[in-house]
Coordinates of C-alpha atoms in Angstrom, one line a residue:
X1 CA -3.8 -20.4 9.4
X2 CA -6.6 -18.6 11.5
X3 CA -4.6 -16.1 12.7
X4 CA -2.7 -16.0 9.8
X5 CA -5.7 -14.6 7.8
X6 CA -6.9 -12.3 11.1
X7 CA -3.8 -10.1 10.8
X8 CA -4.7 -9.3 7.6
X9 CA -7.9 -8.6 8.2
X10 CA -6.8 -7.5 11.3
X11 CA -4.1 -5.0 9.4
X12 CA -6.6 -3.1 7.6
X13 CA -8.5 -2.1 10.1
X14 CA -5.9 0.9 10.5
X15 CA -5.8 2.3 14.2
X16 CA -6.4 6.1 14.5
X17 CA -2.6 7.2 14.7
X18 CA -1.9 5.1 11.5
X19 CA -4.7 5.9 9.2
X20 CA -3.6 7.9 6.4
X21 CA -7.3 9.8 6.2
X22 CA -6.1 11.4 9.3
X23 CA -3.5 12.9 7.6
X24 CA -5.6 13.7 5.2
X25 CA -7.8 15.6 7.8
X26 CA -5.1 17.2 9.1
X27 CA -3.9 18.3 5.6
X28 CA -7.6 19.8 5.0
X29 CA -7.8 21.3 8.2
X30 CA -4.6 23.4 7.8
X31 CA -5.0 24.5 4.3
X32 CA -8.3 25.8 5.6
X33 CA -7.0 27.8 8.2
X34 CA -4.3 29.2 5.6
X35 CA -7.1 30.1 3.3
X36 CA -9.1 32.4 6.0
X37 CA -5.7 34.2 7.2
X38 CA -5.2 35.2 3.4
X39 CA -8.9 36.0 3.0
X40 CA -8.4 38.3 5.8
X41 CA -5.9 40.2 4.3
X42 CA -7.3 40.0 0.7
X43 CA -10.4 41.8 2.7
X44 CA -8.4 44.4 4.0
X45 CA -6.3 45.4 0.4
X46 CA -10.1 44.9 -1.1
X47 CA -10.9 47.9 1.0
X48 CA -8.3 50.1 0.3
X49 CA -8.9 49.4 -3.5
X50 CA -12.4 50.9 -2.4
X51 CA -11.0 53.9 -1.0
X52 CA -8.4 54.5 -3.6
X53 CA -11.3 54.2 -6.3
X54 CA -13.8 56.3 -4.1
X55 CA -10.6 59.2 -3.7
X56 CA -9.9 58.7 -7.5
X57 CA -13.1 59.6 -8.4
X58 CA -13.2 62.9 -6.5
X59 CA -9.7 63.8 -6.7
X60 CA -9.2 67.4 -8.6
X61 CA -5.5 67.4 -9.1
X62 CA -3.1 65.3 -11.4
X63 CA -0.7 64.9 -8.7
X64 CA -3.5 63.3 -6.7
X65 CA -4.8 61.2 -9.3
X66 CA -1.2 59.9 -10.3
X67 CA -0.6 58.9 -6.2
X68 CA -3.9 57.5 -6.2
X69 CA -2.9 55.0 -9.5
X70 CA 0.1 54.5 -7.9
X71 CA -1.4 52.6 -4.8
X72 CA -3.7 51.0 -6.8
X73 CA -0.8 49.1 -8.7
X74 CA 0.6 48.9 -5.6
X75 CA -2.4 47.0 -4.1
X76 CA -2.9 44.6 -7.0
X77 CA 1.0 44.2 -7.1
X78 CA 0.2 43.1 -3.5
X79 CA -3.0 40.9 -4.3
X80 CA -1.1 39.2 -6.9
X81 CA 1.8 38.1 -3.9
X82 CA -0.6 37.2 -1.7
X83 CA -2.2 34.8 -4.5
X84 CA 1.3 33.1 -5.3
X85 CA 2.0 33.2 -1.1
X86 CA -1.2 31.4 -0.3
X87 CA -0.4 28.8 -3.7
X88 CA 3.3 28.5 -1.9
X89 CA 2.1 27.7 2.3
X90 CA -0.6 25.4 0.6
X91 CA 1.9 23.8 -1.2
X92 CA 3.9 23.4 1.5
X93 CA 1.5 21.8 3.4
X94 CA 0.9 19.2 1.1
X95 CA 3.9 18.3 0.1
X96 CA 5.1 17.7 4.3
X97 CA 1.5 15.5 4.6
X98 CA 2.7 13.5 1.7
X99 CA 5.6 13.4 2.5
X100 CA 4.1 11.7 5.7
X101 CA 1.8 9.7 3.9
X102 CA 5.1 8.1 1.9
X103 CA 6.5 7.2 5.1
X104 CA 3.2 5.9 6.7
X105 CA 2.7 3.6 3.6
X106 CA 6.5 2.4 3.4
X107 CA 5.9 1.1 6.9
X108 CA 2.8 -0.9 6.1
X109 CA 4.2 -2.5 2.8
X110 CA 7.1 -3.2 5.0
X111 CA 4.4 -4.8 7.9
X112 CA 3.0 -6.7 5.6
X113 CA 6.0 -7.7 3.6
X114 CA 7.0 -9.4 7.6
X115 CA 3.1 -10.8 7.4
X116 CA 3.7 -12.6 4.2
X117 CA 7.2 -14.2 4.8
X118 CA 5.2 -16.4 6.6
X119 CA 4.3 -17.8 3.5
X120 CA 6.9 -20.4 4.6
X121 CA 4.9 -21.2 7.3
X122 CA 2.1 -21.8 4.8
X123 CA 3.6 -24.0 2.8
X124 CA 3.9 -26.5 6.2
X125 CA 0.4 -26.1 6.8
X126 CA -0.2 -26.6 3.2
X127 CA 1.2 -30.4 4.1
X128 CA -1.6 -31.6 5.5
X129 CA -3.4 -31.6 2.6
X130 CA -1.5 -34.5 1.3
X131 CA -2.3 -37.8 2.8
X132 CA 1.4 -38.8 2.3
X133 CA 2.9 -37.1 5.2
X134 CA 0.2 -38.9 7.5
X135 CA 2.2 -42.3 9.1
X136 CA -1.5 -44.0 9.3
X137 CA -1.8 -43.3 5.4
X138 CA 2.4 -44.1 4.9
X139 CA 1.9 -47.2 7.1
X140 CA -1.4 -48.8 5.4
X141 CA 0.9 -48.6 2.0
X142 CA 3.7 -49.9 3.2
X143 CA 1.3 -52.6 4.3
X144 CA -0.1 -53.0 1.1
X145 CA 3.1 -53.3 -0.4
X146 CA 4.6 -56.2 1.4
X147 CA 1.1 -58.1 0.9
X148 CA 0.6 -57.5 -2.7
X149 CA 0.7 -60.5 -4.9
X150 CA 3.8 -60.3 -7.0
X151 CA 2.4 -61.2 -10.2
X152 CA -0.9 -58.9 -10.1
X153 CA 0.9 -55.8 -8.6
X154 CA 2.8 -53.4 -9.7
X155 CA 5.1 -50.5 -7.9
X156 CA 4.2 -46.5 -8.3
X157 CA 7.1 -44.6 -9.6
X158 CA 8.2 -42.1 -6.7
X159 CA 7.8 -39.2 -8.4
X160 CA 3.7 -40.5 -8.9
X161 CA 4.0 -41.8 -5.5
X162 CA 4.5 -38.4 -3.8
X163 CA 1.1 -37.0 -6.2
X164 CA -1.7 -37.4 -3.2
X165 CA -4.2 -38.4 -6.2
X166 CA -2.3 -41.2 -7.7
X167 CA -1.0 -42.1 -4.6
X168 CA -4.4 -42.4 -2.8
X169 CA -5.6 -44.1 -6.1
X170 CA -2.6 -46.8 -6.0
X171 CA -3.5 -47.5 -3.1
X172 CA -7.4 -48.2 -3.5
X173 CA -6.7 -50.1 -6.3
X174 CA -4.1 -51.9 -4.5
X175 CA -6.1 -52.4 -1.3
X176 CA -9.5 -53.9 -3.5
X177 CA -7.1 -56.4 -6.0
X178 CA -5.1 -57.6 -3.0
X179 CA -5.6 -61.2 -2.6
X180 CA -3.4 -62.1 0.0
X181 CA -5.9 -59.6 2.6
X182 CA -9.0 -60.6 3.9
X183 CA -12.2 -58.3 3.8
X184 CA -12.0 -57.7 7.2
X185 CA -8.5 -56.8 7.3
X186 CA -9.2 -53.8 4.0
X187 CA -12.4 -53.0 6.2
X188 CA -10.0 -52.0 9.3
X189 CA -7.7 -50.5 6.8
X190 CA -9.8 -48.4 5.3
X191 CA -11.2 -46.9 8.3
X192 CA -7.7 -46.1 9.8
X193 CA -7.3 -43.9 7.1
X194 CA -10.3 -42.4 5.8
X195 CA -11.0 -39.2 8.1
X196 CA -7.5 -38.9 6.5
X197 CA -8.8 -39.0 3.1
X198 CA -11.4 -37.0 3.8
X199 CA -10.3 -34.4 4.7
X200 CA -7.0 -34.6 2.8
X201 CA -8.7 -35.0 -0.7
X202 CA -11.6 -32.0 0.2
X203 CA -8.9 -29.4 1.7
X204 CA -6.1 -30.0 -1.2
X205 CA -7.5 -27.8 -3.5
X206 CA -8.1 -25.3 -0.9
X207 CA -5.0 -25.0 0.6
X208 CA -3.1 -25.2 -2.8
X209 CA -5.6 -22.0 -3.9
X210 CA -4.9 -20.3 -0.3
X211 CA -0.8 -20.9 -0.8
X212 CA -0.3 -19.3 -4.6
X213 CA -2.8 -16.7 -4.0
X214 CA -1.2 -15.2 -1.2
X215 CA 2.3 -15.8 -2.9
X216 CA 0.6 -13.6 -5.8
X217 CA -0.2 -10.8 -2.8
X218 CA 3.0 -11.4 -1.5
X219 CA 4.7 -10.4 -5.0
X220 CA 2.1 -7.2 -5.3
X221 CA 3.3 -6.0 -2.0
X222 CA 6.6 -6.1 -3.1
X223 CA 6.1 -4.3 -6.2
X224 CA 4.3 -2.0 -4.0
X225 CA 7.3 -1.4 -1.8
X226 CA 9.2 -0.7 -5.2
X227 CA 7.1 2.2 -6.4
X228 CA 6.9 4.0 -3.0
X229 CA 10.5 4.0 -3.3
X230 CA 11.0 5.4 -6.8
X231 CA 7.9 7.9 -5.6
X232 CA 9.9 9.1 -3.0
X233 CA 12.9 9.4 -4.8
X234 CA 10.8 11.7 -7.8
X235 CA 8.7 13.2 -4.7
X236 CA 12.4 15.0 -3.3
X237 CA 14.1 15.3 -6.1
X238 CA 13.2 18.8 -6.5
X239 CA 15.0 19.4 -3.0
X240 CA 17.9 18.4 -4.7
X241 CA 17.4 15.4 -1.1
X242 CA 19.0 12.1 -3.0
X243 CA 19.1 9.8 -0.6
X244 CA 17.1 6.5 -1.2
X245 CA 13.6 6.3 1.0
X246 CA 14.6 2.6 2.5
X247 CA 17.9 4.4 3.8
X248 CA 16.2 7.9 4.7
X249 CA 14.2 5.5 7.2
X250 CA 17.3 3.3 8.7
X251 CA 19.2 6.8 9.6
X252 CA 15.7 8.6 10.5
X253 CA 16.8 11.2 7.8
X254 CA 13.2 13.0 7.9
X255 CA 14.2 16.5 9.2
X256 CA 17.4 16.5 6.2
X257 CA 14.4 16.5 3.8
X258 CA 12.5 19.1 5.9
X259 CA 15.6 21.2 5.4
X260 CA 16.1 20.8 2.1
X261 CA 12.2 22.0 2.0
X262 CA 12.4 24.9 3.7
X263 CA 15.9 26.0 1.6
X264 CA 13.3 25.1 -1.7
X265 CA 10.8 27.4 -0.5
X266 CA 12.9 30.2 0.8
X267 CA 14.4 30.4 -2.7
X268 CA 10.7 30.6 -4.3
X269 CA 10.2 33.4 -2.2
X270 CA 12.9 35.5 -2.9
X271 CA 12.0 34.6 -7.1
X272 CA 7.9 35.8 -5.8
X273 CA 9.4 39.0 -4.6
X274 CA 11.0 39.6 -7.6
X275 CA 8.2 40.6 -10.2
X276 CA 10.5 39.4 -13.5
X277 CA 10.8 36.3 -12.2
X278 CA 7.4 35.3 -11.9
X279 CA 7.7 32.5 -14.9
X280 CA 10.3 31.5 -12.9
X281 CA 8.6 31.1 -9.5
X282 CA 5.8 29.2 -11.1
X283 CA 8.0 26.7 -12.4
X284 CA 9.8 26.2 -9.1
X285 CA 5.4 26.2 -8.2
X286 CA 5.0 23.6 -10.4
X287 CA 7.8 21.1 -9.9
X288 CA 6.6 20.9 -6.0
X289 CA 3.0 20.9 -6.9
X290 CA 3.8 17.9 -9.5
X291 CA 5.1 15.0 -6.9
X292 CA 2.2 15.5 -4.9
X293 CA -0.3 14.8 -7.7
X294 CA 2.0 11.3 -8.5
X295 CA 1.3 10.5 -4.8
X296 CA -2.2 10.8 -5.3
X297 CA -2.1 8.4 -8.2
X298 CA 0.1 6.3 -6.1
X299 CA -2.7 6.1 -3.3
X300 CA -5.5 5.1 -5.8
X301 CA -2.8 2.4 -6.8
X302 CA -2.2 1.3 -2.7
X303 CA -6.0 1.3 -1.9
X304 CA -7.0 -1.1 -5.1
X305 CA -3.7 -3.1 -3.7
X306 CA -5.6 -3.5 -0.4
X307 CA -9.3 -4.3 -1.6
X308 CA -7.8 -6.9 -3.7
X309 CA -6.1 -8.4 -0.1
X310 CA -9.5 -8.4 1.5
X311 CA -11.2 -9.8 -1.3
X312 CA -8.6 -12.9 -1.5
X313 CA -8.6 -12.9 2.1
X314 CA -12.5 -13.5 2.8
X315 CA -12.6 -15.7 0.0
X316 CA -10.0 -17.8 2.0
X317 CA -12.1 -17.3 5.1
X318 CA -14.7 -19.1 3.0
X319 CA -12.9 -21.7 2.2
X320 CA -11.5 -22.4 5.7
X321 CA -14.7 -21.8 7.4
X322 CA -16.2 -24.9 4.9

């Protein structure tokens, strides 16, 4: 049960290579080196707006001043591309670190959807909380039984046998109106069994809590699971990629979806270049920018997912460690 609680523990203390902040990092980094390379050629068109203006100023002939308007157009015509270029390669970079993140996240759900099958196991160690499966405890009733005075006792129902609280009660009040035992005899009883009790009585409540609480995780995670597959499936759908995210990772389908990507984005800028379609090339803007902003709900969603998990889990620490 130790170790059981450790991996937990254990799993969100996320090594370098897994932790999504990295990506993050990554993400940041990149979209900062995108932002200078278009700064630098903002600069540049900036100057030749200067010059234009300065020529403009001074020119004497109409012809001059029409070539002069002319570029100037032409340089905010420019301006404007670069601004919708930059929007589309910072896109672009989010949308392939999501796209990452997705998959780093589907892993862990699916890690920790392996950790808490062994909620099985749990249940076992969740047996020895009951005094019944103990043959010292078993034995000392079945002792009982045979001894009891036929007219004084009485037999527990099995279903009220198998409760650890009536049973352990039936079996005081057997032990203490048994006439046909001698003091000595309930004295050595009683201390055969009652490290048993002990420990059986103070840990039941425990172990119950430790069990359905991490049954109630166990169900979260797998909601969790759920929506990073229908985020995945809204996060490509405007690649036109339909393949679900669970089979995407059996057939390690992640360079289809780059494809599909690249064929999105080479179609928003052919509809850039073209300067009547610019409603148009917003939208197609717009429906990549739009999956990423669900992710980042999604990832406010994940992290309260995991506190919560830490929470239960050094609450059971608690427990165990009493």
């Amino acid at each position: 049960m130790l170790f059981f609680l450790c991996f937990y523990k254990g799993f969100c203390t996320i090594n370098p290579e897994e932790d999504p902040n990295n990506i993050v990092d990554e993400m940041l980094f990149e979209i900062r080196a995108v932002q200078r390379e278009y700064a630098i050629k903002r600069e540049l068109i900036f100057l030749h707006l200067q010059q234009a203006n300065s020529l403009l100023q001074n020119a004497k002939t109409t012809d001059e001043k029409v070539d002069l308007l002319i570029q100037k157009d032409a340089f905010s015509t420019e301006l404007e591309f670069l601004k919708n270029s930059e929007l589309r390669d910072i896109s672009k970079i989010r949308y392939i670190k999501g796209l990452q993140i997705i998959k780093l996240l589907y892993e862990k759900t699916l890690s920790l959807d392996h950790h808490f099958a062994a909620v099985s196991t749990l249940r076992d160690v969740n047996n020895i909380s009951n005094p019944n499966n103990y043959p010292e405890f078993v034995e000392m009733k079945d002792k009982l039984k045979t001894t009891q005075d036929k007219r004084t006792g009485f037999d527990l129902p099995s279903l009220l046998n198998s409760n650890i609280y009536t049973s352990v009660v039936y079996s005081f009040v057997s032990m203490f109106t048994n006439t046909n035992t001698s003091k000595a005899e309930k004295d050595n009883g009683l201390k055969e069994v009652e490290c048993i009790l002990d420990f059986t009585l103070r840990m039941h409540n425990d172990l119950n809590t430790i069990y359905f609480e991490t049954a109630f995780l166990q169900k979260k995670n797998e909601n969790i699971s759920e929506a990073i597959k229908e985020l995945f499936k809204e996060y490509t759908k405007p690649l036109e990629y339909s393949t679900s995210l669970e089979d995407c990772r059996k057939s390690d389908d992640w360079d289809a979806v780059r494809k599909n990507l690249d064929t999105y984005l080479a179609t928003l800028d052919k509809t850039l270049e073209d300067n009547s379609k610019l409603d148009a090339a917003r939208n197609l803007q717009i429906n990549l920018e739009f999956p990423v902003d669900r992710l980042l709900q999604f990832i406010t969603e994940y992290n309260n997912f995991i506190n919560e998990g830490v929470n239960f889990y050094e609450k059971f620490q608690i427990m165990l460690s009493s």
